[in-house]
Short mmCIF file of C-alpha atoms in Angstrom, two decimals:
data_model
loop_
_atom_site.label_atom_id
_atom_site.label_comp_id
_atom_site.label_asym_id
_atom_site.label_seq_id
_atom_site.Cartn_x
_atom_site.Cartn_y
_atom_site.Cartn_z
CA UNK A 224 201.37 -91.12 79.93
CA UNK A 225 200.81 -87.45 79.83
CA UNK A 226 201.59 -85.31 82.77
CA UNK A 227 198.01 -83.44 84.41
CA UNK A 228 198.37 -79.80 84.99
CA UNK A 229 197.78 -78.84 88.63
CA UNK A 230 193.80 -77.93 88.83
CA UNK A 231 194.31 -74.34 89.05
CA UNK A 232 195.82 -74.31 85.68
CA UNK A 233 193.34 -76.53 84.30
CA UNK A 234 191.24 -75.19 81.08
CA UNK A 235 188.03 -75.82 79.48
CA UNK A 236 187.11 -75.36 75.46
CA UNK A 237 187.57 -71.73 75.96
CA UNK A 238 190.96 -71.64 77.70
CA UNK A 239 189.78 -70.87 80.92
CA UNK A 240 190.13 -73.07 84.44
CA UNK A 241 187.02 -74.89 84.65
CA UNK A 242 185.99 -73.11 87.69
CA UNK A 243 186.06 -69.85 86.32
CA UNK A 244 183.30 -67.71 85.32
CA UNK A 245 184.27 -64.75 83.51
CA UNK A 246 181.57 -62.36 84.69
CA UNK A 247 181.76 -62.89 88.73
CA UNK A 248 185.58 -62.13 87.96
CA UNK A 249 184.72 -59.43 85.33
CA UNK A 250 182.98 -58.03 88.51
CA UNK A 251 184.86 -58.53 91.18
CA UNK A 252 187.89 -56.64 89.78
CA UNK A 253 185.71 -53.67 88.36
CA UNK A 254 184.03 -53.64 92.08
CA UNK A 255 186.69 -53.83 93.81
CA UNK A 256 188.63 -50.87 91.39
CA UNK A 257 185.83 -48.49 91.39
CA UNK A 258 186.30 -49.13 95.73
CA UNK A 259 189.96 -48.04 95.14
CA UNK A 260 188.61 -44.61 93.53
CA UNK A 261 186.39 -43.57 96.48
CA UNK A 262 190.29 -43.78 98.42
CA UNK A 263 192.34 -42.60 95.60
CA UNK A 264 191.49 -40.24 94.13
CA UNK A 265 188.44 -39.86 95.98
CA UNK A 266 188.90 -39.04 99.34
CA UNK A 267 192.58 -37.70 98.25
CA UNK A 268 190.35 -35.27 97.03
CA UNK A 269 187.80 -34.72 99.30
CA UNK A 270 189.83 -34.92 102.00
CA UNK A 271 192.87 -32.17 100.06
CA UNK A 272 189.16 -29.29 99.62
CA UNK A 273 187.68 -30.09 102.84
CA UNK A 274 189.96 -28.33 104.66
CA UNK A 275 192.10 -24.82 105.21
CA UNK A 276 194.30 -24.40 102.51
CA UNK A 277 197.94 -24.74 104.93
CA UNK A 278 196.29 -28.07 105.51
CA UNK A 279 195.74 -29.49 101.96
CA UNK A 280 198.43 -30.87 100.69
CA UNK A 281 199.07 -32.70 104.11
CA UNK A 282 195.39 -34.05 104.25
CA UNK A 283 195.79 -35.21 100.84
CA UNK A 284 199.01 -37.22 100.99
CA UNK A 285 197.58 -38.66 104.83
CA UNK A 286 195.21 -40.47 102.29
CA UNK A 287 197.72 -41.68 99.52
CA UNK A 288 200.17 -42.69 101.81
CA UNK A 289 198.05 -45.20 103.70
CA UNK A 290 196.45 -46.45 100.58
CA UNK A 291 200.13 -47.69 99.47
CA UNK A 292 201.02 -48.87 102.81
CA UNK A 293 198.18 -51.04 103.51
CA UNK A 294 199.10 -52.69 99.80
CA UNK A 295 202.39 -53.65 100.95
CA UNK A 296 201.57 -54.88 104.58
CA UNK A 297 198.17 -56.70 103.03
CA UNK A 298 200.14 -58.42 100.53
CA UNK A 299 203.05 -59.34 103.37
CA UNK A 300 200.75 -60.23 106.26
CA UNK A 301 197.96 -58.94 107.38
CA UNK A 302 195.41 -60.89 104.62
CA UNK A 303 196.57 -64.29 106.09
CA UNK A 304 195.89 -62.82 109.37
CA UNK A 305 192.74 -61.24 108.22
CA UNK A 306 190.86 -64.77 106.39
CA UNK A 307 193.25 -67.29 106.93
CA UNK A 308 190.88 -69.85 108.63
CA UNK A 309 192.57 -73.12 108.32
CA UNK A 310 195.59 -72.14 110.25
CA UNK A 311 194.77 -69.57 113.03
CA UNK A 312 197.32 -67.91 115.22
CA UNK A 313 194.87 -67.32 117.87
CA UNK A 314 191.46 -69.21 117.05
CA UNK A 315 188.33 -66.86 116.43
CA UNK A 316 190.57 -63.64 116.25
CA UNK A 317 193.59 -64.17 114.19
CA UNK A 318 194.69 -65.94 111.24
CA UNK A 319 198.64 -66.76 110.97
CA UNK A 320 200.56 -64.70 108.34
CA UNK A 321 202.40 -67.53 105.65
CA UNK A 322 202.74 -65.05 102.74
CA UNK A 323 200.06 -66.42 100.90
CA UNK A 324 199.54 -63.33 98.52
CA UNK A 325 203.03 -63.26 97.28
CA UNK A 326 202.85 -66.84 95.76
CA UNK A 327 201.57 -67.34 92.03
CA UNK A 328 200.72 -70.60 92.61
CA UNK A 329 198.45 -69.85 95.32
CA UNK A 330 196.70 -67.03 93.30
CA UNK A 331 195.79 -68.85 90.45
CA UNK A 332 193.63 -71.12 92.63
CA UNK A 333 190.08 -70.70 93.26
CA UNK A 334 188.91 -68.99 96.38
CA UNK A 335 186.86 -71.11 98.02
CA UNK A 336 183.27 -71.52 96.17
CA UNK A 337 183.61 -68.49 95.05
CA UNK A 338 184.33 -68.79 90.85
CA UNK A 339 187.27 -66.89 90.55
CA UNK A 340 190.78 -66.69 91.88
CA UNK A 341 192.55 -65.79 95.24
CA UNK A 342 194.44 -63.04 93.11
CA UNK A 343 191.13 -61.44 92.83
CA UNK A 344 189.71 -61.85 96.09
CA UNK A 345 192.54 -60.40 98.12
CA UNK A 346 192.58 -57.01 95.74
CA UNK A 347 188.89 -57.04 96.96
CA UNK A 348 189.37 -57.06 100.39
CA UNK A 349 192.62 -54.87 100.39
CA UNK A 350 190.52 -51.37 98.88
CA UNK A 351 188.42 -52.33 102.11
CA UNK A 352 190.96 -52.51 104.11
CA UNK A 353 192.22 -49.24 102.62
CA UNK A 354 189.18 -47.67 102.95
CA UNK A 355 189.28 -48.08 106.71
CA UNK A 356 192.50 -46.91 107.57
CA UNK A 357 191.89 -44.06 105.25
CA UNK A 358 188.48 -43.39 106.92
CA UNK A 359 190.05 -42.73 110.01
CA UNK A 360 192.31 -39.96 108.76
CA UNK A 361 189.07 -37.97 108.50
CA UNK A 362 189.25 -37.51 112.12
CA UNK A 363 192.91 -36.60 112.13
CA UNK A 364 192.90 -33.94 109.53
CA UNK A 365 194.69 -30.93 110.67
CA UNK A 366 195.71 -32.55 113.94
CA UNK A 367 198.38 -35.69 113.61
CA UNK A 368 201.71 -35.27 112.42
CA UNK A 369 202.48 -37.05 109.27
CA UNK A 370 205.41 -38.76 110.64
CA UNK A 371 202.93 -40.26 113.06
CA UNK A 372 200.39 -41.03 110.33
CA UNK A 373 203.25 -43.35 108.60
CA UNK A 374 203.64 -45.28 112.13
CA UNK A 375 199.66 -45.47 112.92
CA UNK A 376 198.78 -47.16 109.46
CA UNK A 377 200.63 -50.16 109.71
CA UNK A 378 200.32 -50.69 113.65
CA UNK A 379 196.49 -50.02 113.26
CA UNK A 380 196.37 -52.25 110.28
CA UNK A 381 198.01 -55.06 111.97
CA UNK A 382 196.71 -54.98 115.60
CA UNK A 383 192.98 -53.63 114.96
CA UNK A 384 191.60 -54.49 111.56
CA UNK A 385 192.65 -57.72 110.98
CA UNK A 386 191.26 -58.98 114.66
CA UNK A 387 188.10 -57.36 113.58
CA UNK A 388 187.99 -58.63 109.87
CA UNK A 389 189.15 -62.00 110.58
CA UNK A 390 186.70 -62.28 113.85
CA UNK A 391 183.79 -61.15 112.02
CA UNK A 392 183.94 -62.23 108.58
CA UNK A 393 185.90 -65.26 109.21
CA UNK A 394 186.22 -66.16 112.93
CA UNK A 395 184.70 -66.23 116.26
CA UNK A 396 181.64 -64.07 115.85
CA UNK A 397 180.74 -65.09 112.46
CA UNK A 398 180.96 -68.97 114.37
CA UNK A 399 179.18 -68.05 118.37
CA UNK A 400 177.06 -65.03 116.95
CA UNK A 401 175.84 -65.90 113.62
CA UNK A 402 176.69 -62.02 113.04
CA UNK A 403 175.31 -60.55 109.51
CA UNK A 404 177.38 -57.46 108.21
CA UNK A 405 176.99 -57.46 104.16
CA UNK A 406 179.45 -55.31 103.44
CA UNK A 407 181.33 -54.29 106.18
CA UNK A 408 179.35 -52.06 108.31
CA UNK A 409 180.98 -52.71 111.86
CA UNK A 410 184.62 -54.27 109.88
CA UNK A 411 185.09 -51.09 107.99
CA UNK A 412 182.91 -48.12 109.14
CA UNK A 413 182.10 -49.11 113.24
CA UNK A 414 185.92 -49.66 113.25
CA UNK A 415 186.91 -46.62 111.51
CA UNK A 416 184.75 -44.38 113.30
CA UNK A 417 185.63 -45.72 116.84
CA UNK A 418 188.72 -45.43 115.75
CA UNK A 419 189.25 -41.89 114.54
CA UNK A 420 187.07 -41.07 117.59
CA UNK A 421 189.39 -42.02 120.16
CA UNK A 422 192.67 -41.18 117.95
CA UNK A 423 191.66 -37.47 118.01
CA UNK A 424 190.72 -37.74 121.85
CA UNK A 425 194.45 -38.72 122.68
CA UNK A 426 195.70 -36.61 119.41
CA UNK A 427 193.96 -33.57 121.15
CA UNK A 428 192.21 -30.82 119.63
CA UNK A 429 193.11 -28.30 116.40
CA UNK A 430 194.51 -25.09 117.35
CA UNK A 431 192.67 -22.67 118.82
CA UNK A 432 192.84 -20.23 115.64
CA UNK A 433 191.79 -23.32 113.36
CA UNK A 434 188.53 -24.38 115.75
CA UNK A 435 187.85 -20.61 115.47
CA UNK A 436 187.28 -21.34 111.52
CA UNK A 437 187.66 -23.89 109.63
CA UNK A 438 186.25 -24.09 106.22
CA UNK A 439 187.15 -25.92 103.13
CA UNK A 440 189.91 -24.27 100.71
CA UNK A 441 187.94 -25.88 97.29
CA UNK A 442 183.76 -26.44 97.29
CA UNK A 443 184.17 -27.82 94.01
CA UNK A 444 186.35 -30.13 94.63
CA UNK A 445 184.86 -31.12 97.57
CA UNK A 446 181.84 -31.89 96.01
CA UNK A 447 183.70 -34.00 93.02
CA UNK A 448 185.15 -36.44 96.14
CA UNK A 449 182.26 -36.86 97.75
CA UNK A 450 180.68 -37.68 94.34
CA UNK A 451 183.30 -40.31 93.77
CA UNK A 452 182.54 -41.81 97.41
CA UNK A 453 179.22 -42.11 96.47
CA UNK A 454 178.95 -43.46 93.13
CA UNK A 455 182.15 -45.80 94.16
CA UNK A 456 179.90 -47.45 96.69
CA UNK A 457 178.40 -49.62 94.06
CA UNK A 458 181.35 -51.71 94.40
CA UNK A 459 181.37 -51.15 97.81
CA UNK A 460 178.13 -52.74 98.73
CA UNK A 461 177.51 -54.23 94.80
CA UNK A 462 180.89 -56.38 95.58
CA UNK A 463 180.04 -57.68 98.86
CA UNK A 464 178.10 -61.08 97.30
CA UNK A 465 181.54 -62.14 95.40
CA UNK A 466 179.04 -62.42 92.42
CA UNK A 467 177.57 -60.97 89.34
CA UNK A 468 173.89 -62.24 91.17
CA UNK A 469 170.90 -60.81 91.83
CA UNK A 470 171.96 -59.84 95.25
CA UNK A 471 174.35 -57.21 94.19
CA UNK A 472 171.63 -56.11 91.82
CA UNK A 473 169.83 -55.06 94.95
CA UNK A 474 172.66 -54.21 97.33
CA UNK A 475 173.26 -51.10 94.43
CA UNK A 476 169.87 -49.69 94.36
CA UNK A 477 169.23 -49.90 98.32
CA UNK A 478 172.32 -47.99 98.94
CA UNK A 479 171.72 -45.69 96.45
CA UNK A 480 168.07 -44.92 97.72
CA UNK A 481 169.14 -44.97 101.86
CA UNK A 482 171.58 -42.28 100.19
CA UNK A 483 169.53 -40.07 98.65
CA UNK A 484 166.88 -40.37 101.12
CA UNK A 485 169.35 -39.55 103.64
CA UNK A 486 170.93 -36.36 101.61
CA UNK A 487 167.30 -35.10 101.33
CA UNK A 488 166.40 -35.32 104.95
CA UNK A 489 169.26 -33.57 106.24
CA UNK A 490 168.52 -30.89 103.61
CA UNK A 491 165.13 -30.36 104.75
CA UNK A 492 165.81 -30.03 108.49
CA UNK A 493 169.00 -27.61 107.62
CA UNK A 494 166.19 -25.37 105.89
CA UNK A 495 163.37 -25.79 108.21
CA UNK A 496 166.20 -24.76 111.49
CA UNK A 497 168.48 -22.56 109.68
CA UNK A 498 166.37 -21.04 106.75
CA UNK A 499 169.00 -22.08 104.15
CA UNK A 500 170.58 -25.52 102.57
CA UNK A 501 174.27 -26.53 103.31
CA UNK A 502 176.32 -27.82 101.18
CA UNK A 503 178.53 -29.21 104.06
CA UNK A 504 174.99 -30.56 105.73
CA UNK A 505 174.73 -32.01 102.45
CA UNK A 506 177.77 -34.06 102.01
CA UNK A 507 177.17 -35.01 105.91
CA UNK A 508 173.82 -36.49 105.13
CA UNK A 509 175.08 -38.44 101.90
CA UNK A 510 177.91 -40.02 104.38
CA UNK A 511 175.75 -41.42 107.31
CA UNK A 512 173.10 -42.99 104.57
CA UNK A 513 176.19 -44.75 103.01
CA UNK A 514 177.31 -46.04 106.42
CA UNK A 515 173.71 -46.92 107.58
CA UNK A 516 173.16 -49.46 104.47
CA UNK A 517 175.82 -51.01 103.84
CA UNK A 518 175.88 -53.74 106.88
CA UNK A 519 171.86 -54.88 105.44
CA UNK A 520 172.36 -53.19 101.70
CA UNK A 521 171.55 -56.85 100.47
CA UNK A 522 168.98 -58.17 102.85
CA UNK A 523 166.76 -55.16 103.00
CA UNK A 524 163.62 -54.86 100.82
CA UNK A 525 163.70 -50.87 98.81
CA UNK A 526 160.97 -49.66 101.23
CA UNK A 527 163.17 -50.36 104.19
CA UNK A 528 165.78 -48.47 102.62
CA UNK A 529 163.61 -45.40 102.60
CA UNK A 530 163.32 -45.93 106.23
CA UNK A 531 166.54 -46.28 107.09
CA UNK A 532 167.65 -43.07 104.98
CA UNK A 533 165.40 -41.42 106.76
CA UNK A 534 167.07 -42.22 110.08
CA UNK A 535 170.12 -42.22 109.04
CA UNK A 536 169.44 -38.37 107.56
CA UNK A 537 167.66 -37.41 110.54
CA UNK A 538 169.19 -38.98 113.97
CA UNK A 539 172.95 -38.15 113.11
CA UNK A 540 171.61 -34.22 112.56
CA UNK A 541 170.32 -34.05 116.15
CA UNK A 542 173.14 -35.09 117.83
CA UNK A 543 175.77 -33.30 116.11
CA UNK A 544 173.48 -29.80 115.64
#
């Protein structure tokens, strides 16, 4: 009597597990790669022209270096802790760490309903969870030490994002709260931003002579990472189903109109208060339409889209001008 293979290793006609379905994988991957490339090179590059020159090269690296780092402590740790469900460390808030992502074995299976593997599903999440740390560098540039950027990642990564993740998308709020974030509107971006908000209270403020002026070193290249965050947010928001479906069909051309709408608004009021277009203003306005779809990029009709580019474009202006 013949020995059966272990169900992960299982194949059909086509020499493929059973469970698998090509395109949802197909997807996933490309998704979650063109995520990678708003971080790297994307906001590597953003981040490198956005600011003085003597602060390039250290803005730049602040971005690389956390991308790497999060790989290694996702892979280690922090993904169990983030959606390990069946084994908690603390129930609703933390998953326990039993180097899950190292094993083949366990990569090769399916994750959950979803038709393709674990492998693929924790690549996913980690350019998220990239993202995020990365996003909060934006708040540091040209004020933390990069010494103390290599200490923050990890501890951040370990102690913030993975309550958050795991509580949300996983854990105690998804369970009590019934809480509806598509694509990681309060996991990634309310994090991030609360984040880098009270890291440069404590960090303190740039020198005097660099508050005095402070404007970006390369325009161009400025404007080629914030394309890359842009266009990369297909996957961002497109991924967020775990399927080649209709729903990331529309997730992708909501976010893409909140965007646009948003970039346009922010325009307008620039020239009807200052008599000109920025190109910073610009770039400002593209940002906060990103942020504003993605938690309802998939559960929002087109026409609400509009709307909420149109807030998004507008409210953010007033309270920073």
């Amino acid at each position: 009597m013949a020995a059966s293979l272990p169900p992960a290793y299982q194949t059909d006609d086509l020499g493929k597990p059973a469970w698998l379905n090509p395109g949802d994988n197909a997807w996933q991957l490309t998704a979650a790669t063109i995520v990678g490339m708003q971080s790297v090179p994307g906001l590597v590059i953003l981040y490198g022209s956005i600011v003085k020159k003597k602060w390039a090269v250290n803005s730049a690296f602040m971005a690389l270096y956390a991308f790497a780092a999060v790989l290694v402590m996702w892979v280690l740790f922090v993904y169990d802790m983030s959606f390990n469900a069946t084994d908690p460390l603390v129930k609703g808030l933390w998953g326990k760490p039993y180097l899950l992502a190292l094993g083949q074995k366990q990569m090769l299976q399916q994750f959950g309903t979803s038709y393709f593997p674990n492998a693929t599903n924790v690549f996913f999440q980690f350019v998220f969870a990239a993202i995020t740390v990365i996003l909060i560098a934006g708040s540091l540039l040209a004020r933390m030490n990069f010494h103390a950027w290599m200490l923050f990642v990890p501890l951040w990564l370990t102690f913030s994002y993975s309550i958050g993740a795991f509580a949300l998308w996983t854990g105690y709020f998804r369970t009590k709260f019934i809480t509806i974030d598509f694509a990681g509107g309060y996991v990634i971006h309310l994090s991030s931003g609360v984040a880098g908000f009270t890291a440069a209270y404590w960090v303190g403020p740039r020198s005097a002579k660099d508050r005095e002026t402070f404007l970006p070193n390369n325009v161009l290249l400025m404007l080629g990472g914030a394309g890359m965050l842009w266009l990369g947010w297909s996957g961002f928001n497109g991924g967020a189903p775990l399927a080649a479906n209709l729903l990331a069909s529309l997730a992708v051309i909501n976010t893409h109109i909140c965007t646009a709408t948003s970039l346009v608004t922010w325009l307008c009021l620039d020239m009807s208060v200052f008599g000109k277009p920025s190109l910073i203003g610009a770039v400002q306005g593209m940002i906060t339409g990103l942020v504003c779809i993605t938690p309802g990029a998939g559960v929002v009709q087109p026409w609400a889209a509009v709307v909420m580019g149109l807030l998004s474009g507008s409210v953010p202006w007033f309270t920073m001008m």
